[in-house]
Short mmCIF file of C-alpha atoms in Angstrom, two decimals:
data_model
loop_
_atom_site.label_atom_id
_atom_site.label_comp_id
_atom_site.label_asym_id
_atom_site.label_seq_id
_atom_site.Cartn_x
_atom_site.Cartn_y
_atom_site.Cartn_z
CA MET B 110 -94.54 -101.28 -76.91
CA THR B 111 -92.81 -104.39 -78.02
CA VAL B 112 -93.68 -107.20 -76.65
CA THR B 113 -91.86 -109.67 -75.11
CA ARG B 114 -92.14 -113.53 -75.40
CA THR B 115 -90.60 -115.46 -72.96
CA ASP B 116 -89.27 -118.34 -75.15
CA GLN B 117 -87.21 -115.73 -76.82
CA PRO B 118 -84.82 -113.20 -76.35
CA ALA B 119 -86.79 -110.01 -76.38
CA PRO B 120 -85.73 -107.73 -80.41
CA GLY B 121 -83.01 -106.14 -79.18
CA ALA B 122 -81.81 -107.55 -75.85
CA ASP B 123 -78.29 -107.63 -75.08
CA PRO B 124 -76.34 -111.06 -76.72
CA HIS B 125 -74.42 -110.82 -73.62
CA ARG B 126 -76.78 -110.16 -70.95
CA TRP B 127 -76.12 -113.16 -68.59
CA TRP B 128 -72.37 -112.85 -69.13
CA GLY B 129 -72.99 -109.23 -67.77
CA LEU B 130 -75.25 -110.42 -64.79
CA VAL B 131 -71.84 -112.86 -64.15
CA ILE B 132 -70.07 -109.33 -63.34
CA ILE B 133 -72.78 -107.45 -61.92
CA ALA B 134 -73.37 -110.06 -59.36
CA LEU B 135 -69.70 -110.61 -58.44
CA ALA B 136 -69.76 -106.73 -57.77
CA GLN B 137 -72.32 -106.92 -55.30
CA LEU B 138 -70.86 -110.04 -53.57
CA MET B 139 -67.30 -107.90 -53.17
CA VAL B 140 -69.46 -104.86 -51.53
CA VAL B 141 -72.08 -107.06 -49.34
CA LEU B 142 -68.95 -109.73 -47.85
CA ASP B 143 -67.05 -106.68 -47.08
CA ALA B 144 -69.28 -105.57 -44.38
CA THR B 145 -68.45 -108.86 -42.39
CA ILE B 146 -65.42 -110.36 -43.85
CA VAL B 147 -63.49 -108.09 -41.51
CA ASN B 148 -65.32 -109.09 -38.26
CA ILE B 149 -63.62 -112.21 -38.05
CA ALA B 150 -59.85 -110.71 -38.81
CA LEU B 151 -60.23 -107.41 -36.35
CA PRO B 152 -59.00 -109.52 -33.18
CA SER B 153 -55.29 -109.76 -35.47
CA ALA B 154 -55.91 -106.26 -36.98
CA GLN B 155 -56.25 -105.03 -33.78
CA ARG B 156 -53.18 -106.21 -32.46
CA ASP B 157 -50.94 -105.49 -34.93
CA LEU B 158 -52.20 -101.55 -35.36
CA GLY B 159 -51.98 -101.70 -31.90
CA MET B 160 -56.27 -100.64 -31.49
CA SER B 161 -57.71 -100.14 -28.38
CA ASP B 162 -61.08 -101.74 -27.35
CA ALA B 163 -62.76 -98.40 -27.31
CA ASN B 164 -61.91 -97.97 -31.08
CA ARG B 165 -62.12 -100.56 -33.14
CA GLN B 166 -65.27 -100.57 -33.99
CA TRP B 167 -64.69 -97.85 -36.42
CA VAL B 168 -63.36 -100.49 -38.66
CA ILE B 169 -66.87 -101.61 -39.05
CA THR B 170 -68.41 -98.28 -38.38
CA ALA B 171 -66.55 -96.56 -40.57
CA TYR B 172 -67.57 -98.35 -43.37
CA THR B 173 -71.49 -98.68 -42.82
CA LEU B 174 -71.43 -94.97 -42.08
CA ALA B 175 -69.74 -93.88 -45.45
CA PHE B 176 -71.77 -96.66 -46.94
CA GLY B 177 -75.17 -95.98 -45.58
CA GLY B 178 -74.90 -92.33 -45.71
CA LEU B 179 -73.87 -92.34 -49.03
CA LEU B 180 -76.26 -94.61 -50.99
CA LEU B 181 -79.21 -92.26 -51.86
CA LEU B 182 -76.15 -89.70 -53.46
CA GLY B 183 -74.38 -92.36 -55.12
CA GLY B 184 -78.23 -93.64 -56.84
CA ARG B 185 -78.69 -90.11 -57.86
CA ILE B 186 -75.18 -89.92 -59.54
CA ALA B 187 -75.85 -93.10 -61.20
CA ASP B 188 -78.95 -92.10 -63.15
CA LEU B 189 -77.13 -88.35 -63.99
CA VAL B 190 -73.99 -89.62 -65.09
CA GLY B 191 -75.27 -92.64 -66.15
CA ARG B 192 -74.60 -96.68 -64.29
CA LYS B 193 -72.86 -98.49 -66.47
CA ARG B 194 -69.81 -94.83 -65.66
CA THR B 195 -70.61 -95.27 -61.93
CA PHE B 196 -70.55 -99.01 -61.96
CA VAL B 197 -66.84 -99.05 -63.16
CA PHE B 198 -66.13 -95.68 -61.21
CA GLY B 199 -66.86 -97.22 -57.99
CA LEU B 200 -65.34 -100.81 -58.50
CA VAL B 201 -62.01 -98.79 -59.27
CA GLY B 202 -62.44 -96.84 -56.16
CA PHE B 203 -63.27 -99.73 -54.15
CA ALA B 204 -59.96 -101.85 -55.16
CA ALA B 205 -57.97 -98.53 -54.48
CA ALA B 206 -59.66 -98.26 -50.78
CA SER B 207 -59.21 -102.07 -50.11
CA ALA B 208 -55.40 -101.68 -51.18
CA LEU B 209 -54.90 -98.66 -48.90
CA GLY B 210 -56.73 -100.73 -46.19
CA GLY B 211 -54.66 -103.78 -46.84
CA ALA B 212 -51.52 -101.83 -46.35
CA ALA B 213 -52.78 -99.60 -42.87
CA THR B 214 -49.50 -99.01 -40.84
CA GLY B 215 -52.11 -97.24 -38.44
CA ALA B 216 -55.72 -97.45 -36.71
CA GLY B 217 -56.26 -93.45 -38.55
CA MET B 218 -54.61 -94.97 -41.80
CA LEU B 219 -57.27 -98.52 -41.81
CA PHE B 220 -59.99 -96.42 -40.89
CA GLY B 221 -59.77 -93.96 -43.11
CA ALA B 222 -59.90 -96.75 -46.09
CA ARG B 223 -62.75 -98.03 -44.83
CA ALA B 224 -64.63 -94.88 -45.01
CA LEU B 225 -63.38 -94.38 -48.57
CA GLN B 226 -64.75 -98.27 -48.88
CA GLY B 227 -68.18 -97.69 -47.75
CA ALA B 228 -68.32 -93.41 -49.70
CA PHE B 229 -67.02 -95.86 -53.73
CA ALA B 230 -70.13 -99.18 -52.32
CA ALA B 231 -72.81 -96.22 -52.15
CA VAL B 232 -72.06 -95.48 -55.84
CA LEU B 233 -71.48 -99.34 -56.95
CA ALA B 234 -74.37 -100.63 -55.31
CA PRO B 235 -77.19 -98.86 -56.36
CA SER B 236 -75.28 -98.73 -60.16
CA ALA B 237 -75.39 -102.79 -59.86
CA LEU B 238 -78.54 -103.16 -59.06
CA SER B 239 -80.18 -100.38 -61.22
CA LEU B 240 -77.90 -102.00 -64.24
CA LEU B 241 -79.80 -105.36 -63.62
CA THR B 242 -83.24 -103.98 -63.11
CA THR B 243 -82.84 -102.44 -66.84
CA THR B 244 -81.07 -104.60 -68.21
CA PHE B 245 -83.45 -107.59 -67.40
CA THR B 246 -87.41 -106.78 -68.07
CA ASP B 247 -88.65 -110.27 -69.45
CA PRO B 248 -90.64 -111.55 -66.64
CA LYS B 249 -88.89 -115.22 -66.91
CA GLU B 250 -85.49 -113.54 -67.60
CA ARG B 251 -86.09 -111.08 -64.52
CA GLY B 252 -86.95 -114.29 -62.43
CA LYS B 253 -83.65 -115.94 -63.03
CA ALA B 254 -81.27 -112.70 -62.60
CA PHE B 255 -82.76 -111.57 -59.11
CA GLY B 256 -83.08 -114.68 -58.04
CA ILE B 257 -79.26 -114.78 -58.40
CA TYR B 258 -79.32 -111.03 -56.99
CA GLY B 259 -80.87 -111.66 -54.15
CA ALA B 260 -78.91 -114.87 -53.21
CA LEU B 261 -75.49 -112.69 -53.12
CA ALA B 262 -77.64 -110.35 -51.18
CA GLY B 263 -78.88 -112.50 -48.46
CA SER B 264 -75.54 -115.20 -48.48
CA GLY B 265 -72.79 -112.28 -48.98
CA SER B 266 -72.53 -111.97 -45.52
CA ALA B 267 -72.50 -115.16 -44.42
CA ILE B 268 -70.14 -115.93 -47.51
CA GLY B 269 -68.11 -112.58 -45.63
CA PHE B 270 -67.26 -114.97 -42.70
CA ILE B 271 -66.10 -118.13 -44.52
CA VAL B 272 -63.38 -115.67 -46.28
CA GLY B 273 -62.17 -113.69 -43.46
CA GLY B 274 -61.85 -117.12 -41.62
CA LEU B 275 -60.04 -118.24 -44.13
CA LEU B 276 -57.98 -115.46 -45.25
CA THR B 277 -56.92 -114.63 -41.49
CA GLU B 278 -55.88 -118.37 -40.61
CA TYR B 279 -53.95 -119.60 -43.40
CA LEU B 280 -52.54 -115.86 -45.32
CA ASN B 281 -53.13 -112.66 -42.55
CA TRP B 282 -56.04 -109.94 -41.58
CA ARG B 283 -54.34 -107.93 -44.48
CA TRP B 284 -55.62 -110.47 -47.00
CA CYS B 285 -58.82 -109.70 -46.08
CA LEU B 286 -59.25 -106.26 -47.62
CA TYR B 287 -56.60 -107.29 -50.81
CA VAL B 288 -58.96 -110.37 -52.14
CA ASN B 289 -60.69 -106.89 -53.14
CA VAL B 290 -58.53 -106.19 -55.90
CA PRO B 291 -57.95 -108.83 -58.03
CA ILE B 292 -61.74 -109.08 -57.96
CA ALA B 293 -62.75 -105.40 -59.09
CA VAL B 294 -60.09 -105.80 -61.84
CA VAL B 295 -62.33 -108.75 -63.44
CA ALA B 296 -65.43 -106.65 -62.51
CA VAL B 297 -63.62 -103.46 -64.25
CA VAL B 298 -63.04 -105.37 -67.45
CA GLY B 299 -66.20 -106.88 -67.75
CA ALA B 300 -67.98 -104.41 -67.02
CA LEU B 301 -65.82 -102.21 -70.02
CA THR B 302 -66.77 -105.40 -72.46
CA LEU B 303 -69.93 -106.76 -71.48
CA LEU B 304 -72.06 -104.04 -70.17
CA HIS B 305 -74.63 -101.29 -71.82
CA ASP B 306 -76.27 -99.19 -71.03
CA ARG B 307 -78.07 -95.35 -72.55
CA PRO B 308 -76.06 -92.09 -71.54
CA GLY B 309 -77.27 -90.85 -68.35
CA HIS B 310 -80.13 -87.78 -68.09
CA ALA B 311 -77.48 -84.71 -67.69
CA GLY B 312 -79.54 -81.69 -68.13
CA VAL B 313 -80.99 -82.44 -64.74
CA ARG B 314 -79.07 -80.65 -62.02
CA LEU B 315 -77.76 -82.47 -58.93
CA ASP B 316 -80.11 -80.97 -55.67
CA VAL B 317 -77.66 -80.20 -53.20
CA PRO B 318 -79.51 -79.39 -50.56
CA GLY B 319 -81.35 -82.87 -50.42
CA VAL B 320 -77.80 -84.04 -50.91
CA VAL B 321 -77.20 -82.33 -46.98
CA LEU B 322 -80.03 -83.32 -46.00
CA GLY B 323 -80.44 -86.98 -46.90
CA CYS B 324 -76.73 -87.61 -46.67
CA GLY B 325 -76.76 -85.87 -43.18
CA GLY B 326 -79.65 -87.61 -41.59
CA LEU B 327 -78.68 -90.75 -42.88
CA VAL B 328 -75.47 -90.50 -41.23
CA ALA B 329 -76.28 -89.22 -37.73
CA ILE B 330 -78.95 -91.96 -37.61
CA VAL B 331 -76.59 -94.72 -38.52
CA TYR B 332 -73.95 -93.47 -36.09
CA GLY B 333 -76.54 -92.86 -33.23
CA PHE B 334 -77.07 -96.87 -33.79
CA SER B 335 -73.57 -97.94 -33.71
CA GLU B 336 -72.26 -95.09 -31.02
CA ALA B 337 -75.70 -96.86 -29.00
CA GLN B 338 -74.41 -100.04 -28.32
CA PRO B 339 -70.78 -99.13 -26.32
CA ARG B 340 -72.60 -95.85 -24.87
CA GLY B 341 -76.25 -96.55 -24.16
CA TRP B 342 -79.26 -95.50 -25.62
CA THR B 343 -79.58 -92.61 -23.08
CA ASP B 344 -76.26 -90.99 -23.68
CA PRO B 345 -76.41 -87.33 -24.74
CA LEU B 346 -74.55 -88.20 -27.70
CA VAL B 347 -76.56 -90.64 -28.73
CA LEU B 348 -79.94 -89.08 -28.51
CA ALA B 349 -78.44 -85.84 -30.26
CA LEU B 350 -77.56 -87.89 -33.48
CA PHE B 351 -80.91 -89.33 -32.89
CA ALA B 352 -82.39 -86.02 -32.81
CA ALA B 353 -80.52 -84.72 -35.30
CA GLY B 354 -81.25 -87.25 -37.36
CA VAL B 355 -85.43 -86.79 -37.72
CA VAL B 356 -84.90 -83.48 -37.59
CA LEU B 357 -83.02 -84.02 -41.06
CA LEU B 358 -84.63 -86.26 -42.88
CA ALA B 359 -87.94 -84.63 -42.14
CA THR B 360 -86.65 -81.47 -43.56
CA PHE B 361 -85.09 -83.71 -46.63
CA VAL B 362 -88.76 -84.73 -47.02
CA TRP B 363 -90.26 -81.26 -46.85
CA TRP B 364 -88.01 -79.65 -49.35
CA GLN B 365 -88.39 -83.16 -51.93
CA THR B 366 -91.68 -82.00 -52.45
CA ARG B 367 -90.37 -78.79 -53.71
CA ALA B 368 -87.27 -79.54 -55.05
CA PRO B 369 -86.73 -78.61 -58.77
CA SER B 370 -84.64 -81.92 -59.21
CA PRO B 371 -85.30 -83.87 -56.10
CA LEU B 372 -82.52 -86.40 -54.69
CA LEU B 373 -85.22 -88.05 -53.84
CA PRO B 374 -88.28 -88.11 -56.08
CA LEU B 375 -90.96 -89.03 -53.47
CA HIS B 376 -93.17 -91.00 -56.14
CA ILE B 377 -90.84 -94.07 -55.73
CA ILE B 378 -91.89 -94.30 -51.63
CA LYS B 379 -95.21 -93.58 -51.58
CA GLU B 380 -96.45 -96.27 -53.66
CA ARG B 381 -97.61 -99.05 -51.54
CA ASN B 382 -95.91 -102.10 -52.99
CA ARG B 383 -92.49 -100.06 -53.42
CA ALA B 384 -93.04 -98.88 -49.64
CA GLY B 385 -94.13 -102.14 -48.16
CA CYS B 386 -90.74 -103.86 -49.68
CA PHE B 387 -88.66 -101.23 -48.16
CA LEU B 388 -90.10 -101.19 -44.58
CA THR B 389 -89.57 -105.47 -45.20
CA MET B 390 -86.35 -105.58 -45.81
CA MET B 391 -84.81 -102.93 -43.28
CA LEU B 392 -86.83 -105.39 -40.83
CA ALA B 393 -85.57 -108.34 -41.85
CA VAL B 394 -82.32 -107.49 -41.98
CA ILE B 395 -82.24 -106.23 -38.51
CA GLY B 396 -82.89 -109.80 -36.76
CA MET B 397 -80.56 -111.34 -39.72
CA PHE B 398 -77.48 -109.20 -39.04
CA GLY B 399 -78.37 -109.83 -35.18
CA LEU B 400 -77.86 -113.24 -35.79
CA PHE B 401 -74.71 -112.96 -37.53
CA LEU B 402 -72.90 -111.48 -34.74
CA PHE B 403 -74.89 -113.57 -32.26
CA MET B 404 -73.31 -116.64 -33.74
CA THR B 405 -69.79 -115.57 -34.38
CA TYR B 406 -69.36 -115.16 -30.96
CA TYR B 407 -71.02 -118.29 -29.55
CA LEU B 408 -69.37 -120.67 -32.29
CA GLN B 409 -65.53 -118.91 -31.13
CA VAL B 410 -66.48 -117.98 -27.94
CA VAL B 411 -68.58 -120.45 -26.29
CA LEU B 412 -67.80 -123.48 -28.59
CA GLY B 413 -65.04 -122.84 -29.62
CA TYR B 414 -64.68 -123.11 -32.83
CA SER B 415 -61.40 -122.22 -35.05
CA PRO B 416 -61.71 -118.93 -37.46
CA VAL B 417 -61.99 -121.70 -40.70
CA ARG B 418 -64.37 -123.54 -38.57
CA THR B 419 -66.63 -120.75 -37.56
CA GLY B 420 -66.99 -119.84 -41.23
CA LEU B 421 -67.81 -122.90 -42.96
CA ALA B 422 -70.26 -123.33 -39.79
CA PHE B 423 -71.93 -120.78 -41.24
CA LEU B 424 -71.92 -122.51 -45.24
CA PRO B 425 -75.02 -124.73 -44.84
CA LEU B 426 -76.85 -121.23 -44.02
CA THR B 427 -75.47 -119.94 -47.58
CA ALA B 428 -76.81 -122.97 -49.75
CA ALA B 429 -79.98 -122.14 -48.54
CA ILE B 430 -80.13 -118.83 -49.22
CA ILE B 431 -79.35 -119.66 -53.00
CA VAL B 432 -81.52 -122.86 -53.06
CA GLY B 433 -84.62 -120.31 -51.61
CA SER B 434 -84.18 -117.67 -53.72
CA THR B 435 -82.71 -118.84 -57.35
CA GLN B 436 -84.34 -122.75 -57.26
CA ILE B 437 -87.91 -121.56 -55.09
CA SER B 438 -88.32 -117.81 -55.63
CA ALA B 439 -86.76 -117.54 -58.71
CA ARG B 440 -88.96 -119.96 -60.26
CA LEU B 441 -92.24 -119.56 -58.52
CA LEU B 442 -92.69 -115.79 -58.89
CA PRO B 443 -93.49 -115.49 -62.43
CA HIS B 444 -97.21 -117.26 -61.40
CA VAL B 445 -97.62 -115.95 -57.70
CA ALA B 446 -98.44 -112.40 -56.02
CA PRO B 447 -94.76 -111.55 -54.46
CA ARG B 448 -96.51 -112.21 -51.16
CA THR B 449 -97.27 -115.69 -51.43
CA LEU B 450 -93.07 -116.01 -51.37
CA MET B 451 -92.59 -113.56 -48.94
CA VAL B 452 -94.56 -113.97 -46.36
CA PRO B 453 -93.92 -117.74 -45.53
CA GLY B 454 -90.22 -116.36 -46.02
CA MET B 455 -90.26 -114.89 -43.37
CA VAL B 456 -92.34 -117.39 -41.20
CA LEU B 457 -89.84 -119.46 -42.09
CA ALA B 458 -86.64 -117.33 -40.63
CA ALA B 459 -88.83 -116.60 -37.55
CA GLY B 460 -89.35 -120.87 -37.26
CA GLY B 461 -85.23 -120.89 -37.40
CA MET B 462 -84.67 -118.12 -34.89
CA VAL B 463 -87.50 -119.62 -32.30
CA ILE B 464 -84.79 -122.98 -32.74
CA LEU B 465 -81.44 -121.25 -31.78
CA THR B 466 -83.75 -119.77 -28.40
CA GLN B 467 -82.94 -123.28 -26.89
CA MET B 468 -78.65 -123.24 -27.56
CA THR B 469 -77.07 -123.76 -24.33
CA VAL B 470 -73.39 -123.89 -23.68
CA ASP B 471 -72.76 -126.77 -24.78
CA SER B 472 -75.39 -127.45 -27.93
CA SER B 473 -74.75 -129.61 -30.99
CA TYR B 474 -74.10 -128.17 -33.94
CA THR B 475 -75.55 -131.06 -36.27
CA THR B 476 -78.74 -131.12 -33.87
CA GLU B 477 -79.26 -127.69 -32.52
CA ILE B 478 -77.90 -125.25 -34.55
CA LEU B 479 -77.85 -126.40 -38.34
CA PRO B 480 -81.55 -127.24 -38.61
CA ALA B 481 -81.94 -123.21 -37.72
CA LEU B 482 -79.57 -122.15 -39.69
CA LEU B 483 -81.24 -124.37 -42.80
CA LEU B 484 -84.84 -122.77 -42.33
CA MET B 485 -83.14 -119.20 -41.31
CA GLY B 486 -81.54 -119.78 -45.09
CA LEU B 487 -84.74 -121.00 -46.47
CA GLY B 488 -86.90 -118.08 -45.84
CA MET B 489 -84.18 -115.24 -46.50
CA GLY B 490 -84.00 -117.25 -50.26
CA LEU B 491 -87.89 -116.81 -50.22
CA THR B 492 -87.95 -113.31 -49.11
CA PHE B 493 -84.53 -111.36 -49.89
CA MET B 494 -85.76 -111.96 -54.32
CA PRO B 495 -89.45 -110.67 -54.76
CA VAL B 496 -88.80 -107.80 -52.39
CA PHE B 497 -86.03 -106.91 -54.85
CA SER B 498 -87.92 -107.40 -57.86
CA THR B 499 -91.10 -105.86 -56.97
CA ALA B 500 -88.91 -102.86 -55.25
CA THR B 501 -87.01 -101.88 -58.69
CA ALA B 502 -90.10 -103.04 -61.52
CA GLY B 503 -92.33 -100.12 -62.64
CA VAL B 504 -89.45 -97.33 -62.59
CA ALA B 505 -88.65 -95.20 -64.55
CA PRO B 506 -85.40 -96.03 -66.20
CA GLN B 507 -83.93 -92.09 -65.24
CA ASP B 508 -84.70 -93.20 -61.19
CA ALA B 509 -83.04 -96.71 -61.42
CA GLY B 510 -80.85 -95.87 -59.78
CA VAL B 511 -81.47 -94.24 -57.06
CA THR B 512 -84.89 -96.54 -56.09
CA SER B 513 -81.67 -99.01 -56.36
CA ALA B 514 -80.18 -97.05 -53.76
CA THR B 515 -83.34 -97.26 -51.45
CA VAL B 516 -83.39 -100.55 -51.66
CA ASN B 517 -79.88 -100.50 -50.31
CA THR B 518 -80.34 -98.09 -47.53
CA SER B 519 -82.94 -99.95 -46.03
CA GLN B 520 -80.37 -102.89 -45.98
CA GLN B 521 -77.93 -100.53 -44.45
CA VAL B 522 -79.96 -99.15 -41.56
CA GLY B 523 -81.73 -102.10 -40.99
CA GLY B 524 -78.31 -103.99 -39.96
CA SER B 525 -77.31 -100.73 -38.21
CA ILE B 526 -80.25 -101.03 -35.75
CA GLY B 527 -80.16 -104.75 -35.91
CA THR B 528 -76.65 -104.88 -34.52
CA ALA B 529 -76.92 -101.86 -31.79
CA LEU B 530 -80.49 -102.95 -30.88
CA LEU B 531 -80.12 -106.36 -30.22
CA ASN B 532 -76.29 -106.24 -28.85
CA THR B 533 -78.18 -104.06 -25.75
CA ILE B 534 -80.82 -106.62 -25.35
CA ALA B 535 -78.10 -109.45 -25.24
CA THR B 536 -75.41 -107.61 -23.21
CA THR B 537 -78.38 -106.43 -20.81
CA SER B 538 -80.23 -109.28 -20.56
CA SER B 539 -76.64 -111.24 -19.75
CA ALA B 540 -75.66 -108.79 -16.76
CA THR B 541 -78.73 -109.33 -15.36
CA TYR B 542 -78.43 -113.36 -15.19
CA ILE B 543 -75.15 -113.31 -13.77
CA THR B 544 -75.31 -111.01 -11.36
CA ALA B 545 -78.98 -113.21 -10.06
CA HIS B 546 -76.56 -116.47 -10.25
CA LEU B 547 -73.40 -115.41 -8.98
CA ALA B 548 -74.25 -116.30 -5.40
CA ASN B 549 -71.30 -119.05 -6.09
CA PRO B 550 -68.66 -117.55 -6.42
CA GLY B 551 -66.71 -121.50 -7.09
CA GLY B 552 -68.32 -121.61 -10.58
CA ARG B 553 -68.57 -117.92 -11.90
CA ALA B 554 -66.56 -119.01 -15.47
CA GLN B 555 -69.68 -121.60 -15.92
CA ILE B 556 -72.58 -118.86 -15.23
CA VAL B 557 -70.76 -116.37 -17.01
CA ARG B 558 -71.02 -118.64 -19.83
CA THR B 559 -74.89 -119.47 -19.80
CA GLY B 560 -75.27 -115.50 -19.07
CA VAL B 561 -73.89 -115.14 -22.34
CA VAL B 562 -75.71 -117.59 -24.13
CA HIS B 563 -78.96 -116.90 -21.97
CA GLY B 564 -78.47 -112.56 -23.60
CA TYR B 565 -78.28 -114.40 -27.61
CA THR B 566 -81.31 -115.97 -26.14
CA VAL B 567 -83.18 -113.62 -25.47
CA ALA B 568 -82.18 -111.48 -28.24
CA ILE B 569 -83.07 -113.84 -30.38
CA TRP B 570 -86.48 -113.85 -29.40
CA TRP B 571 -86.37 -110.18 -30.00
CA ALA B 572 -85.61 -110.91 -33.62
CA ALA B 573 -88.07 -113.81 -34.14
CA ALA B 574 -90.44 -111.30 -33.81
CA VAL B 575 -88.81 -108.72 -35.52
CA MET B 576 -89.10 -111.20 -38.14
CA LEU B 577 -92.62 -112.38 -37.65
CA LEU B 578 -93.26 -108.27 -37.73
CA ALA B 579 -91.92 -108.43 -40.98
CA GLY B 580 -94.09 -111.16 -42.60
CA LEU B 581 -96.99 -109.36 -41.41
CA VAL B 582 -95.70 -105.77 -43.50
CA ALA B 583 -95.52 -107.88 -46.59
CA GLY B 584 -98.44 -109.60 -45.96
CA LEU B 585 -100.50 -106.67 -45.76
CA MET B 586 -98.86 -103.40 -48.05
CA VAL B 587 -97.32 -105.90 -50.98
CA THR B 588 -100.55 -106.68 -53.20
CA ALA B 589 -98.97 -106.60 -56.23
CA ARG B 590 -99.90 -109.42 -58.40
CA PRO B 591 -97.40 -111.99 -60.10
CA PRO B 592 -95.93 -110.73 -63.17
CA SER B 593 -97.35 -111.26 -66.39
CA HIS B 594 -95.79 -114.16 -68.93
CA GLY B 595 -96.39 -111.79 -72.00
CA ALA B 596 -95.17 -108.17 -70.92
CA PRO B 597 -92.03 -106.84 -69.49
CA ALA B 598 -92.34 -106.12 -65.56
CA GLN B 599 -94.51 -103.29 -65.44
CA GLU B 600 -94.98 -100.22 -66.78
CA PRO B 601 -92.85 -97.41 -65.95
CA VAL B 602 -94.00 -95.04 -63.40
CA PRO B 603 -94.28 -91.38 -65.40
CA GLU B 604 -92.37 -88.74 -63.80
CA SER B 605 -94.94 -86.32 -63.23
CA VAL B 606 -96.85 -88.37 -60.40
CA ALA B 607 -96.80 -87.18 -57.32
#
């Protein structure tokens, strides 16, 4: 084995790898911010295309369903065909779907375009992360590369609010989709000239039953959580979707122990550190997505911020995530165990959430909201970078794509759970508060505003508890030691490990 020194590139290392990282990061940013960039534009799109209140959620749901449901398939295709090929394919398809959505003449056309975006994102996201995993193996370089990647993964949603606000206010909602086209063009040109990858494993067959069971189960679970928000948790459709998802995923796990070429080799999720990272990521994102949803409505509806001002209000959170990921985690991870960053990170993020539970209908952004956003940003920056690095370390090259897809799947499932669960808690708490305080009809408007904020704070308390649970999981399950300075980041896991 070649030993890598930290003061010089590994022999045979790609001299353009850092420019390649820029391309990978650009593609990842596009995928992550597209989950939220249309949120601020949704009211304008609804008016233009005549969408009903009941159907407008499909602009979001169509994307998350296709993305979360097809990630495992996308990751395995990347392993079989080659990550660079699927990366470029995903970029081209994502750009085409974005252009189609921007040109939408009706609600159905927009829903279909968003589903196509999600499907191509399911190919693009695991290809990007696995390219990063196989390009940077030296511990020092790996820390820097994953610091940048973790910053984008953590802040991409907040950046989506900023960009969405600017485009909606100064152009129109269609540019929230059109903006992906020039980004994708730059990324495709960069990928073709800067990225290198070993050939795919063409001799391995795709696990078709695994695709049907795994992707079907994930789609049912994600769809169930998205429908739980408008329908309620006891609705027959919601319960049926959850039951179907559980049955399909249980059957999927059984099949993976017998499949000749499994879609998800079970040794990937059986390894303690990797399983701990997947679970920590899912729990952290549950709290984070709920926060984005509530703060967007709080700033615009309660405090009366414009779309642009709302987007800019998230800027300190984004900056704090970048600092926590690139300047703290990336510098410390080569020297400390991952959980010594992840546990304090989740405690900091939970502390920021607790501060937000004190907000009222007339809170000051500077003194009450800003400190909480900074704490949460630092906490998420500290956590996400070691999660990505540890979850993908030591994976056999032929499993890099599906491992990367599993990390992304934990994000998507966490986001779906967080949005549905915390929104249900918030609306239920608001309704209870308003009903109990409506004795004075003259102050109805103020009671409703206060009740809405009360619902947000109750849900944020739950989000803080979930963040602390994520820290507990990281502390108990992620026992990996700090990467050695003198060797590549862990030996690959043999394919034969069960």
